[in-house]
PDB file of C-alpha atoms in Angstrom:
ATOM      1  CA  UNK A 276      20.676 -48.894   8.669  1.00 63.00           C
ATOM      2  CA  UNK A 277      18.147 -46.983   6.685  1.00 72.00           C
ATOM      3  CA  UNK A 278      14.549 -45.460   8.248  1.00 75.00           C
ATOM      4  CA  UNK A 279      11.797 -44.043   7.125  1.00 81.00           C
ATOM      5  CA  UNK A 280      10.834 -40.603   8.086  1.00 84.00           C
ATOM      6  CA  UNK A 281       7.848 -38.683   7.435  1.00 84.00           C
ATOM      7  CA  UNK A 282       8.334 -36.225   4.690  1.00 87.00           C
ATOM      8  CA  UNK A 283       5.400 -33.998   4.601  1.00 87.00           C
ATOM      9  CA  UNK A 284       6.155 -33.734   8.841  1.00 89.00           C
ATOM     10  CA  UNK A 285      10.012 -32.598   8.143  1.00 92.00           C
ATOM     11  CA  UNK A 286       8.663 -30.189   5.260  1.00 92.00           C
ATOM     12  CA  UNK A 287       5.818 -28.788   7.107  1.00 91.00           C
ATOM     13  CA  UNK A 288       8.061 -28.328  10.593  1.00 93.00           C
ATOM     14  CA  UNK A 289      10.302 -26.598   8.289  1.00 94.00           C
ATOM     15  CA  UNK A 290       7.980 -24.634   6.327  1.00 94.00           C
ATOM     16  CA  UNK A 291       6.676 -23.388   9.925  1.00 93.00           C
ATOM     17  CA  UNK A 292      10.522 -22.311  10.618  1.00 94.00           C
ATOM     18  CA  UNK A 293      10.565 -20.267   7.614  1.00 96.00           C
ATOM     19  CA  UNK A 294      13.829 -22.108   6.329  1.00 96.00           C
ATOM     20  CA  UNK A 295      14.540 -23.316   2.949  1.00 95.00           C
ATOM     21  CA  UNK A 296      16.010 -26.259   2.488  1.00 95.00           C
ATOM     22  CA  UNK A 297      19.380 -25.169   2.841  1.00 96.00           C
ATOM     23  CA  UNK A 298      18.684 -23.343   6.132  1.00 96.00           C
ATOM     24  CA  UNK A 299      17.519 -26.470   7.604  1.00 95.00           C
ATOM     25  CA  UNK A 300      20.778 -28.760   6.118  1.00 95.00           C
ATOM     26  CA  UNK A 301      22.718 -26.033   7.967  1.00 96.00           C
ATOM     27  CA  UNK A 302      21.323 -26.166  11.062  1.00 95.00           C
ATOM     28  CA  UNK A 303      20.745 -29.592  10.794  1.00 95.00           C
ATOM     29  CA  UNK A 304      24.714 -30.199   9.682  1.00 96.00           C
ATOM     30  CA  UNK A 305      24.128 -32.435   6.604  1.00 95.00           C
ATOM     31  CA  UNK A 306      24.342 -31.703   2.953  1.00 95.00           C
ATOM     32  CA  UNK A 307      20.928 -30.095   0.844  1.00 95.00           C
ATOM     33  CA  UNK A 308      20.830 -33.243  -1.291  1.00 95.00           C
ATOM     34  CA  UNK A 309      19.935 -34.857   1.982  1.00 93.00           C
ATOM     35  CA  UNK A 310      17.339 -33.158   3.312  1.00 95.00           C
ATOM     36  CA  UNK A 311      15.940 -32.991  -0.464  1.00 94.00           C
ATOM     37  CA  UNK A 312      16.117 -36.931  -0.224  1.00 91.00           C
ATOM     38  CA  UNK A 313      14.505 -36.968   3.477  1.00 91.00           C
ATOM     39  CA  UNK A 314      11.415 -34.119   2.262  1.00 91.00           C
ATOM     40  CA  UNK A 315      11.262 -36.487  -1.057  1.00 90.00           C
ATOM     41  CA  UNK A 316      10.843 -40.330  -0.203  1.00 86.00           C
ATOM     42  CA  UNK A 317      11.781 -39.800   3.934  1.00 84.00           C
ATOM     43  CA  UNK A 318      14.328 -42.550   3.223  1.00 83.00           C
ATOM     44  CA  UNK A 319      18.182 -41.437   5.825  1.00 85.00           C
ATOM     45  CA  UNK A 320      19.774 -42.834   8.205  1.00 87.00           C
ATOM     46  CA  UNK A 321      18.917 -42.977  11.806  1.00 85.00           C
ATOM     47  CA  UNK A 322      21.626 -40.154  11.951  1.00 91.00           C
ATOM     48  CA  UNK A 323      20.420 -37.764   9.986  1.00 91.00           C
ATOM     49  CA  UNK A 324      16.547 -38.096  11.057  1.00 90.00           C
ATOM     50  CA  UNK A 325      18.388 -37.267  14.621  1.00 91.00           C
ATOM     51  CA  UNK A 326      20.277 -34.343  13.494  1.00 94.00           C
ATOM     52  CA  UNK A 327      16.920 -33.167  11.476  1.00 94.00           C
ATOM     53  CA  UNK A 328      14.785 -33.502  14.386  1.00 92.00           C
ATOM     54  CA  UNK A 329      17.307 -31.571  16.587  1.00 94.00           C
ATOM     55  CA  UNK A 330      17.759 -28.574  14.083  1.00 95.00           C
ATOM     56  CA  UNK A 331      13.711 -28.933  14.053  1.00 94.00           C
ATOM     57  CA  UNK A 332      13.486 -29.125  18.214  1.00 93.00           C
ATOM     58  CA  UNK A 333      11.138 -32.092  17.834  1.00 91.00           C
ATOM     59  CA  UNK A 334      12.114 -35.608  18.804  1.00 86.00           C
ATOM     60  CA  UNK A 335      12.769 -38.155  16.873  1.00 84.00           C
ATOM     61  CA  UNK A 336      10.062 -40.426  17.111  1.00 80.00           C
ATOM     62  CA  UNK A 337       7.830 -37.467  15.757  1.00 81.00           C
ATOM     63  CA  UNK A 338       9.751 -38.139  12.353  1.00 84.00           C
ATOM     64  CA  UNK A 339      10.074 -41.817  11.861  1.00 78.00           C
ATOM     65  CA  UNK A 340       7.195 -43.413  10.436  1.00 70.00           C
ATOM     66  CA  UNK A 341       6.345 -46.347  12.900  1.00 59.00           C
ATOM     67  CA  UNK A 342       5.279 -49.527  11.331  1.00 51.00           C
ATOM     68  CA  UNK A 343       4.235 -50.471  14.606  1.00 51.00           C
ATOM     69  CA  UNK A 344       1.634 -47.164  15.010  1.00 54.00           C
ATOM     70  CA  UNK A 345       0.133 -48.095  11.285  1.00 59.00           C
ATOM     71  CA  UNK A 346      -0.180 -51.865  12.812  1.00 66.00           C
ATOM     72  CA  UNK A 347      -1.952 -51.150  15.828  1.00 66.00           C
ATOM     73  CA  UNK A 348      -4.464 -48.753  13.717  1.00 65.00           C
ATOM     74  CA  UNK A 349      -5.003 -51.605  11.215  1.00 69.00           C
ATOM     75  CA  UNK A 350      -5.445 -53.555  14.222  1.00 73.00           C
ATOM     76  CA  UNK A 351      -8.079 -51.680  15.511  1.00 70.00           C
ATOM     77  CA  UNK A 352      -9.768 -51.613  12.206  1.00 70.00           C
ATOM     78  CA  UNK A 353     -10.144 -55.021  11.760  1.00 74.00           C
ATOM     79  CA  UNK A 354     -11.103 -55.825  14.536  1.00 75.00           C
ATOM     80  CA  UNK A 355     -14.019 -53.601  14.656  1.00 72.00           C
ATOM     81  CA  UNK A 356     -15.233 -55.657  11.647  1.00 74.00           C
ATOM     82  CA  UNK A 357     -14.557 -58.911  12.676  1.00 79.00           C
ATOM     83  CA  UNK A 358     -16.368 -57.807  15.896  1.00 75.00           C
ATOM     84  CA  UNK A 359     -19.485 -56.240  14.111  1.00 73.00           C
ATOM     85  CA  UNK A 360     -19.595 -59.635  11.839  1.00 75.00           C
ATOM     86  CA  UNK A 361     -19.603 -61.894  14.664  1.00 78.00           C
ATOM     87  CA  UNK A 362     -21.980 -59.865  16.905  1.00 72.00           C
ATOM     88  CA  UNK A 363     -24.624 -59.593  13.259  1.00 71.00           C
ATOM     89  CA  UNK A 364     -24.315 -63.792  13.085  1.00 76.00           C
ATOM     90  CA  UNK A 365     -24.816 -64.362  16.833  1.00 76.00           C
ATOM     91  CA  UNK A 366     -27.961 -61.885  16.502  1.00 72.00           C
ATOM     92  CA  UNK A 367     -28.806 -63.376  13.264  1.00 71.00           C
ATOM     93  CA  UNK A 368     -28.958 -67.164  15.004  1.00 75.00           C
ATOM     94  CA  UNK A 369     -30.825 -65.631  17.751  1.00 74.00           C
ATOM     95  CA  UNK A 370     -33.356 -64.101  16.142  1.00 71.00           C
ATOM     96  CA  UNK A 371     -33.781 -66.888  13.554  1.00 70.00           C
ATOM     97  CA  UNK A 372     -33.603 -69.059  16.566  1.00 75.00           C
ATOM     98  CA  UNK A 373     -36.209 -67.529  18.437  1.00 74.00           C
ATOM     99  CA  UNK A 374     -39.122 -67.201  15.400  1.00 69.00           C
ATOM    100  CA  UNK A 375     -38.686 -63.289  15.543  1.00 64.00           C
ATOM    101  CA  UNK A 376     -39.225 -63.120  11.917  1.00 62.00           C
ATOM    102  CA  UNK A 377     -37.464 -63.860   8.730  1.00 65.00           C
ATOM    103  CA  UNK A 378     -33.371 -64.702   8.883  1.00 63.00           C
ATOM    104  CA  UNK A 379     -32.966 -62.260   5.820  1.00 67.00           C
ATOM    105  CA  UNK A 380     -34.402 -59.291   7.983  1.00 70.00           C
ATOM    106  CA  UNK A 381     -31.889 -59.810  11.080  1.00 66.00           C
ATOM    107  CA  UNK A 382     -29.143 -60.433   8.852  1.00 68.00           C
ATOM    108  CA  UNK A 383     -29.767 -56.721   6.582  1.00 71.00           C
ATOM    109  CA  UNK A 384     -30.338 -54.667  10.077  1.00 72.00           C
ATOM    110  CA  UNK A 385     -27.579 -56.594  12.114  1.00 70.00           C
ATOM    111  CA  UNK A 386     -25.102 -56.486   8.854  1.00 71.00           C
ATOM    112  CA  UNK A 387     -25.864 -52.839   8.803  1.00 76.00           C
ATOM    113  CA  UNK A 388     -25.014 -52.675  12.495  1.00 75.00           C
ATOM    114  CA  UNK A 389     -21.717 -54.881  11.919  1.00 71.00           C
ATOM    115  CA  UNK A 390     -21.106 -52.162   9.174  1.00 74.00           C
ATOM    116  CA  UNK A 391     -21.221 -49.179  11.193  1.00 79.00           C
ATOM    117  CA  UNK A 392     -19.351 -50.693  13.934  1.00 74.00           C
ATOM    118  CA  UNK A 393     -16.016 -51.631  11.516  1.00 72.00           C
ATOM    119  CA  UNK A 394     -15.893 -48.752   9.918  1.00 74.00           C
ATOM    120  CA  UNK A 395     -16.529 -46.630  12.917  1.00 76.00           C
ATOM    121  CA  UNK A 396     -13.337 -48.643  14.294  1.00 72.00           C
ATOM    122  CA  UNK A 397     -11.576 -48.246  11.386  1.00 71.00           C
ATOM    123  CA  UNK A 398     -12.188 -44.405  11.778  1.00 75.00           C
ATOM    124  CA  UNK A 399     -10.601 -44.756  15.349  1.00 74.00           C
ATOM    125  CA  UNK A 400      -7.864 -46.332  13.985  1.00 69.00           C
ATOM    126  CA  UNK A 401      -6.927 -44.082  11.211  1.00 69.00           C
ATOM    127  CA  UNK A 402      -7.428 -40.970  13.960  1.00 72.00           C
ATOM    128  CA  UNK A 403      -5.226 -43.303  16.245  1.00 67.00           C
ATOM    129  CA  UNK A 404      -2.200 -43.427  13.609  1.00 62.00           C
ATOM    130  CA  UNK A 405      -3.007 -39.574  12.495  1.00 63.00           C
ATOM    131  CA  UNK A 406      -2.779 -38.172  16.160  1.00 62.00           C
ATOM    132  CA  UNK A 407       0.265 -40.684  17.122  1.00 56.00           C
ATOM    133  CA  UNK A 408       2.199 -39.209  13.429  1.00 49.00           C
ATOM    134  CA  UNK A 409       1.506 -35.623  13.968  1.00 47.00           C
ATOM    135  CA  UNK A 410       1.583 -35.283  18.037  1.00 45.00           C
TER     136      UNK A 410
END
């Protein structure tokens, strides 16, 4: 069964090893036109990420692209918006609610603040899946 490995991780890891390609398919025991493939689309089999990652002294995990680590960041994304959008309605009814001025006002400021607080989350969840690829 095919996986997907990171290619710009195996490149750089090599690239901090000082070996060419060939060095690493060496070390690594499988052909150049492998390792070409992997540092290209990252597409191998679970094999050969394992034999790359133990020529590279790195585990495994720290190759393979995780579906699962991109869903949880998405995750977090999302739900920072859907957060900030219901917290700017349920201040938007209150305030509308309670006379504090026109609907249109609340809605601008607490949209604003529903803004800010899905994209901040959406910043946590891009460093989430950037620290969790590179670690």
């Amino acid at each position: 069964m095919n996986r997907t490995a990171d290619a710009e991780i195996i490149r750089r890891l090599r690239h901090d090893k000082g070996w060419s390609q060939e060095e690493l398919a060496l070390a690594s025991g499988l052909s150049t036109r492998t390792i070409q493939r992997l540092e290209t689309d990252g597409v191998s089999s679970a094999s050969s990420i394992k034999s790359v990652a133990a020529a590279l002294e790195v585990s495994r995990q720290n190759l393979e692209k995780s579906v699962h680590d991109h869903a949880q960041g998405l995750l977090l994304g999302l739900s920072g918006v859907a957060l900030g959008t219901v917290g700017a309605i349920v201040a938007i009814w209150i305030h509308w609610h309670t006379g504090g001025g026109s609907a249109y006002e609340a809605g601008v400021g607490f949209g604003l603040v529903g803004l800010i607080s899905g994209a901040s989350s959406a910043l946590i969840g891009c460093a989430y899946n950037h620290a969790n690829h590179c670690a």
